[in-house]
PDB file of C-alpha atoms in Angstrom:
ATOM      1  CA  MET T   1       0.058  -0.027  -0.052  1.00 38.00           C
ATOM      2  CA  GLU T   2       1.932   2.867  -1.346  1.00 42.00           C
ATOM      3  CA  LEU T   3       0.128   5.760   0.262  1.00 42.00           C
ATOM      4  CA  ALA T   4       0.322   4.197   3.808  1.00 41.00           C
ATOM      5  CA  ARG T   5       3.957   3.662   3.553  1.00 41.00           C
ATOM      6  CA  GLY T   6       4.709   7.189   2.103  1.00 41.00           C
ATOM      7  CA  ALA T   7       2.764   8.748   4.838  1.00 42.00           C
ATOM      8  CA  GLY T   8       4.913   6.708   7.414  1.00 39.00           C
ATOM      9  CA  PHE T   9       2.163   3.955   7.853  1.00 39.00           C
ATOM     10  CA  SER T  10       2.500   0.362   7.055  1.00 39.00           C
ATOM     11  CA  ALA T  11      -0.775  -1.079   5.631  1.00 45.00           C
ATOM     12  CA  THR T  12      -0.176  -4.308   7.375  1.00 42.00           C
ATOM     13  CA  HIS T  13       0.918  -2.797  10.519  1.00 46.00           C
ATOM     14  CA  PRO T  14      -1.641  -3.039  13.563  1.00 46.00           C
ATOM     15  CA  THR T  15      -1.055   0.534  14.319  1.00 49.00           C
ATOM     16  CA  ILE T  16      -2.290   1.780  11.213  1.00 50.00           C
ATOM     17  CA  ARG T  17      -4.606   4.800  11.783  1.00 57.00           C
ATOM     18  CA  ARG T  18      -7.960   4.703  10.036  1.00 58.00           C
ATOM     19  CA  SER T  19     -10.144   7.425  10.573  1.00 73.00           C
ATOM     20  CA  GLU T  20     -13.211   5.915   9.111  1.00 83.00           C
ATOM     21  CA  THR T  21     -14.511   3.004   7.076  1.00 90.00           C
ATOM     22  CA  PHE T  22     -17.452   3.130   4.852  1.00 93.00           C
ATOM     23  CA  ALA T  23     -18.820  -0.053   3.471  1.00 93.00           C
ATOM     24  CA  ASN T  24     -21.724  -0.475   1.000  1.00 94.00           C
ATOM     25  CA  ARG T  25     -22.639  -4.136   0.918  1.00 93.00           C
ATOM     26  CA  ARG T  26     -26.319  -3.565  -0.285  1.00 91.00           C
ATOM     27  CA  ILE T  27     -25.462  -5.898  -3.377  1.00 93.00           C
ATOM     28  CA  LEU T  28     -25.084  -8.801  -1.156  1.00 95.00           C
ATOM     29  CA  PHE T  29     -28.875  -9.406  -1.271  1.00 95.00           C
ATOM     30  CA  LEU T  30     -28.877  -9.576  -5.101  1.00 95.00           C
ATOM     31  CA  TRP T  31     -25.731 -11.916  -5.051  1.00 96.00           C
ATOM     32  CA  ALA T  32     -27.569 -14.366  -2.830  1.00 96.00           C
ATOM     33  CA  PHE T  33     -30.875 -14.095  -4.664  1.00 97.00           C
ATOM     34  CA  ALA T  34     -29.018 -14.862  -8.132  1.00 97.00           C
ATOM     35  CA  ALA T  35     -27.144 -17.980  -6.557  1.00 96.00           C
ATOM     36  CA  LEU T  36     -30.501 -19.048  -5.243  1.00 97.00           C
ATOM     37  CA  PHE T  37     -32.304 -18.525  -8.570  1.00 96.00           C
ATOM     38  CA  LEU T  38     -29.244 -20.363 -10.180  1.00 97.00           C
ATOM     39  CA  VAL T  39     -29.974 -23.289  -7.884  1.00 97.00           C
ATOM     40  CA  LEU T  40     -33.490 -23.344  -8.242  1.00 96.00           C
ATOM     41  CA  THR T  41     -33.178 -23.026 -12.340  1.00 95.00           C
ATOM     42  CA  ALA T  42     -30.906 -25.988 -12.295  1.00 95.00           C
ATOM     43  CA  THR T  43     -33.392 -28.106 -10.095  1.00 93.00           C
ATOM     44  CA  VAL T  44     -36.461 -27.106 -12.253  1.00 88.00           C
ATOM     45  CA  SER T  45     -34.315 -28.210 -15.494  1.00 89.00           C
ATOM     46  CA  VAL T  46     -33.408 -31.471 -14.085  1.00 89.00           C
ATOM     47  CA  MET T  47     -37.080 -32.138 -12.841  1.00 85.00           C
ATOM     48  CA  LEU T  48     -38.154 -31.010 -16.428  1.00 80.00           C
ATOM     49  CA  ILE T  49     -35.899 -33.194 -18.276  1.00 80.00           C
ATOM     50  CA  HIS T  50     -36.223 -36.308 -16.093  1.00 81.00           C
ATOM     51  CA  ASP T  51     -40.197 -35.905 -15.431  1.00 76.00           C
ATOM     52  CA  SER T  52     -41.150 -33.729 -18.505  1.00 68.00           C
ATOM     53  CA  VAL T  53     -44.536 -31.738 -18.113  1.00 66.00           C
ATOM     54  CA  PRO T  54     -47.732 -33.676 -18.292  1.00 65.00           C
ATOM     55  CA  GLY T  55     -49.492 -33.062 -21.531  1.00 68.00           C
ATOM     56  CA  MET T  56     -46.534 -31.433 -23.278  1.00 66.00           C
ATOM     57  CA  ARG T  57     -47.168 -31.551 -26.742  1.00 67.00           C
ATOM     58  CA  SER T  58     -43.455 -31.946 -28.024  1.00 74.00           C
ATOM     59  CA  PRO T  59     -39.962 -32.013 -26.806  1.00 73.00           C
ATOM     60  CA  SER T  60     -39.118 -28.826 -28.804  1.00 78.00           C
ATOM     61  CA  SER T  61     -41.559 -26.860 -26.597  1.00 78.00           C
ATOM     62  CA  LEU T  62     -39.645 -28.223 -23.314  1.00 79.00           C
ATOM     63  CA  VAL T  63     -36.323 -27.298 -25.087  1.00 82.00           C
ATOM     64  CA  GLY T  64     -37.741 -23.744 -25.771  1.00 85.00           C
ATOM     65  CA  ILE T  65     -39.066 -23.340 -22.059  1.00 83.00           C
ATOM     66  CA  LEU T  66     -35.668 -24.370 -20.603  1.00 87.00           C
ATOM     67  CA  ILE T  67     -33.812 -22.074 -22.832  1.00 93.00           C
ATOM     68  CA  ALA T  68     -35.843 -19.101 -21.809  1.00 93.00           C
ATOM     69  CA  ILE T  69     -35.374 -19.869 -18.232  1.00 92.00           C
ATOM     70  CA  TRP T  70     -31.661 -20.378 -18.577  1.00 96.00           C
ATOM     71  CA  ILE T  71     -31.244 -16.936 -20.649  1.00 97.00           C
ATOM     72  CA  VAL T  72     -33.072 -15.281 -17.806  1.00 96.00           C
ATOM     73  CA  THR T  73     -30.895 -16.918 -15.112  1.00 96.00           C
ATOM     74  CA  ILE T  74     -27.637 -16.382 -16.694  1.00 97.00           C
ATOM     75  CA  GLY T  75     -28.496 -12.665 -17.273  1.00 97.00           C
ATOM     76  CA  LEU T  76     -29.430 -12.133 -13.685  1.00 96.00           C
ATOM     77  CA  ALA T  77     -26.161 -13.849 -12.651  1.00 96.00           C
ATOM     78  CA  ALA T  78     -24.083 -11.972 -14.895  1.00 96.00           C
ATOM     79  CA  PHE T  79     -25.722  -8.708 -13.693  1.00 96.00           C
ATOM     80  CA  ALA T  80     -25.245  -9.375 -10.158  1.00 96.00           C
ATOM     81  CA  ALA T  81     -21.735 -10.663 -10.434  1.00 95.00           C
ATOM     82  CA  SER T  82     -20.794  -7.283 -12.294  1.00 94.00           C
ATOM     83  CA  ARG T  83     -21.797  -5.299  -9.110  1.00 93.00           C
ATOM     84  CA  PRO T  84     -19.382  -4.901  -6.231  1.00 94.00           C
ATOM     85  CA  CYS T  85     -19.208  -4.515  -2.632  1.00 95.00           C
ATOM     86  CA  THR T  86     -17.274  -1.375  -1.846  1.00 95.00           C
ATOM     87  CA  THR T  87     -15.299  -0.589   1.151  1.00 95.00           C
ATOM     88  CA  VAL T  88     -13.700   2.870   1.584  1.00 93.00           C
ATOM     89  CA  ALA T  89     -11.295   3.327   4.236  1.00 91.00           C
ATOM     90  CA  VAL T  90     -10.120   6.862   5.119  1.00 88.00           C
ATOM     91  CA  VAL T  91      -6.416   6.438   6.522  1.00 84.00           C
ATOM     92  CA  ALA T  92      -5.476   9.454   8.532  1.00 78.00           C
ATOM     93  CA  GLY T  93      -2.361  11.416   7.014  1.00 75.00           C
ATOM     94  CA  ALA T  94      -2.336   9.084   3.799  1.00 78.00           C
ATOM     95  CA  GLY T  95      -5.557   9.143   1.734  1.00 84.00           C
ATOM     96  CA  LEU T  96      -8.238   6.527   0.915  1.00 89.00           C
ATOM     97  CA  GLN T  97      -8.042   2.997   0.450  1.00 92.00           C
ATOM     98  CA  ILE T  98     -10.922   1.748  -2.010  1.00 94.00           C
ATOM     99  CA  ARG T  99     -11.653  -2.104  -2.336  1.00 95.00           C
ATOM    100  CA  TRP T 100     -14.164  -3.490  -4.654  1.00 95.00           C
ATOM    101  CA  ARG T 101     -15.185  -7.181  -4.211  1.00 96.00           C
ATOM    102  CA  PHE T 102     -17.060  -8.900  -6.774  1.00 95.00           C
ATOM    103  CA  PRO T 103     -18.187 -12.589  -6.476  1.00 93.00           C
ATOM    104  CA  PHE T 104     -15.131 -14.007  -8.175  1.00 91.00           C
ATOM    105  CA  ARG T 105     -12.454 -11.242  -8.108  1.00 94.00           C
ATOM    106  CA  SER T 106     -11.622  -8.192  -6.014  1.00 95.00           C
ATOM    107  CA  GLY T 107      -9.666  -4.828  -6.653  1.00 94.00           C
ATOM    108  CA  ALA T 108      -8.209  -2.163  -4.690  1.00 94.00           C
ATOM    109  CA  ARG T 109      -7.035   1.445  -5.209  1.00 93.00           C
ATOM    110  CA  GLU T 110      -5.355   4.112  -3.285  1.00 92.00           C
ATOM    111  CA  ILE T 111      -6.286   7.799  -3.696  1.00 89.00           C
ATOM    112  CA  ARG T 112      -4.789  10.745  -2.531  1.00 88.00           C
ATOM    113  CA  PHE T 113      -6.922  13.191  -0.742  1.00 85.00           C
ATOM    114  CA  GLU T 114      -6.665  15.601  -3.539  1.00 84.00           C
ATOM    115  CA  GLU T 115      -8.028  13.190  -5.984  1.00 89.00           C
ATOM    116  CA  VAL T 116     -11.330  12.872  -4.125  1.00 89.00           C
ATOM    117  CA  SER T 117     -14.384  15.146  -4.040  1.00 90.00           C
ATOM    118  CA  LEU T 118     -16.576  15.789  -1.003  1.00 92.00           C
ATOM    119  CA  ALA T 119     -19.389  13.342  -0.738  1.00 94.00           C
ATOM    120  CA  PHE T 120     -22.669  14.394  -2.112  1.00 95.00           C
ATOM    121  CA  LEU T 121     -26.177  13.032  -2.292  1.00 96.00           C
ATOM    122  CA  VAL T 122     -27.636  11.602  -5.513  1.00 95.00           C
ATOM    123  CA  GLU T 123     -31.485  11.016  -5.752  1.00 94.00           C
ATOM    124  CA  SER T 124     -32.998   8.431  -8.369  1.00 92.00           C
ATOM    125  CA  TRP T 125     -35.896   6.316  -8.647  1.00 88.00           C
ATOM    126  CA  ALA T 126     -36.326   2.553  -7.971  1.00 77.00           C
ATOM    127  CA  GLY T 127     -37.827   0.670 -10.678  1.00 75.00           C
ATOM    128  CA  ASP T 128     -41.353   0.540  -8.783  1.00 79.00           C
ATOM    129  CA  GLY T 129     -41.330   4.399  -8.481  1.00 82.00           C
ATOM    130  CA  VAL T 130     -39.717   4.534  -4.831  1.00 88.00           C
ATOM    131  CA  PRO T 131     -36.993   7.196  -4.331  1.00 93.00           C
ATOM    132  CA  TYR T 132     -33.478   5.601  -4.136  1.00 93.00           C
ATOM    133  CA  PHE T 133     -30.571   7.478  -2.741  1.00 95.00           C
ATOM    134  CA  TYR T 134     -26.681   7.132  -3.008  1.00 95.00           C
ATOM    135  CA  ALA T 135     -24.005   8.830  -1.003  1.00 96.00           C
ATOM    136  CA  ARG T 136     -21.371   9.280  -3.552  1.00 96.00           C
ATOM    137  CA  VAL T 137     -17.843  10.780  -4.310  1.00 95.00           C
ATOM    138  CA  ASP T 138     -16.276  11.431  -7.536  1.00 94.00           C
ATOM    139  CA  LEU T 139     -12.655  10.796  -8.306  1.00 93.00           C
ATOM    140  CA  SER T 140     -10.428  13.079 -10.107  1.00 91.00           C
ATOM    141  CA  ASP T 141     -10.241  10.431 -13.027  1.00 92.00           C
ATOM    142  CA  GLY T 142     -13.940  10.507 -13.485  1.00 92.00           C
ATOM    143  CA  ALA T 143     -14.731   7.305 -11.421  1.00 92.00           C
ATOM    144  CA  ARG T 144     -17.371   7.248  -9.005  1.00 93.00           C
ATOM    145  CA  VAL T 145     -17.652   5.588  -5.778  1.00 94.00           C
ATOM    146  CA  ASN T 146     -20.878   4.908  -3.832  1.00 94.00           C
ATOM    147  CA  LEU T 147     -20.323   4.957   0.018  1.00 95.00           C
ATOM    148  CA  THR T 148     -23.916   3.793   0.814  1.00 95.00           C
ATOM    149  CA  GLU T 149     -27.195   3.523  -0.887  1.00 93.00           C
ATOM    150  CA  GLY T 150     -30.557   2.758  -0.062  1.00 91.00           C
ATOM    151  CA  PRO T 151     -34.122   4.155   0.017  1.00 92.00           C
ATOM    152  CA  ASP T 152     -33.648   5.878   3.347  1.00 92.00           C
ATOM    153  CA  ARG T 153     -32.584   9.329   2.492  1.00 94.00           C
ATOM    154  CA  ARG T 154     -31.433   9.984   6.129  1.00 96.00           C
ATOM    155  CA  VAL T 155     -28.837   7.210   6.144  1.00 95.00           C
ATOM    156  CA  CYS T 156     -27.268   8.442   2.946  1.00 95.00           C
ATOM    157  CA  VAL T 157     -27.225  12.098   4.018  1.00 96.00           C
ATOM    158  CA  ALA T 158     -25.636  11.088   7.354  1.00 95.00           C
ATOM    159  CA  THR T 159     -23.065   8.927   5.543  1.00 95.00           C
ATOM    160  CA  CYS T 160     -22.354  12.018   3.186  1.00 95.00           C
ATOM    161  CA  ASN T 161     -21.943  14.141   6.645  1.00 94.00           C
ATOM    162  CA  ARG T 162     -19.600  11.686   8.166  1.00 93.00           C
ATOM    163  CA  PHE T 163     -17.287  11.188   5.208  1.00 93.00           C
ATOM    164  CA  ASN T 164     -17.123  15.005   4.761  1.00 92.00           C
ATOM    165  CA  THR T 165     -16.451  15.627   8.528  1.00 89.00           C
ATOM    166  CA  THR T 166     -13.618  12.962   8.228  1.00 87.00           C
ATOM    167  CA  LEU T 167     -12.185  14.770   5.468  1.00 83.00           C
ATOM    168  CA  LEU T 168     -12.378  18.442   6.473  1.00 79.00           C
ATOM    169  CA  GLU T 169     -12.154  18.376  10.363  1.00 66.00           C
ATOM    170  CA  HIS T 170     -10.027  15.301  11.284  1.00 59.00           C
ATOM    171  CA  LEU T 171      -7.621  15.403   8.180  1.00 61.00           C
ATOM    172  CA  ALA T 172      -7.664  19.325   7.972  1.00 51.00           C
ATOM    173  CA  ILE T 173      -8.661  19.458   4.223  1.00 53.00           C
ATOM    174  CA  PRO T 174      -9.835  22.837   3.138  1.00 54.00           C
ATOM    175  CA  PRO T 175     -13.337  23.294   2.149  1.00 57.00           C
ATOM    176  CA  PRO T 176     -14.106  23.900  -1.381  1.00 63.00           C
ATOM    177  CA  PRO T 177     -14.408  27.503  -2.426  1.00 66.00           C
ATOM    178  CA  SER T 178     -17.993  28.929  -2.204  1.00 63.00           C
TER     179      SER T 178
END
């Protein structure tokens, strides 16, 4: 961890000073749902192939049903696997350590404080018309990191405030010009 060493900290050393850690694990539900759906689809496929459906007119209609089910299942699994759990650790005197965890891989990145914006609230709408919120920071290279998300505006605002307080007060980052 270059930033931690450059600031006099060792990322593996137990005395590393982390001011705050922000974890966005909301996607875990989708991962679990996709895995369960995959198991269910495999089970139903085996049952349909073994027992068939009473009154089914032709084997080609069974194949068509199975293909349709598997297309939906693979699409859901691919979508879920492309969404990460994110952890942002603010390391006092060093910067941010961002970790993305996907079901089958992970990634990490270190950011200097100058490369990150203050957190801000993003409002959107879920598919059923319910408001949905993100506590987000922008990085200097154009990437975006969601600190938290969900339908509760208060939680996202509190996360924005906590992140900004960590940057502005505890780490003496000057506020942006008004």
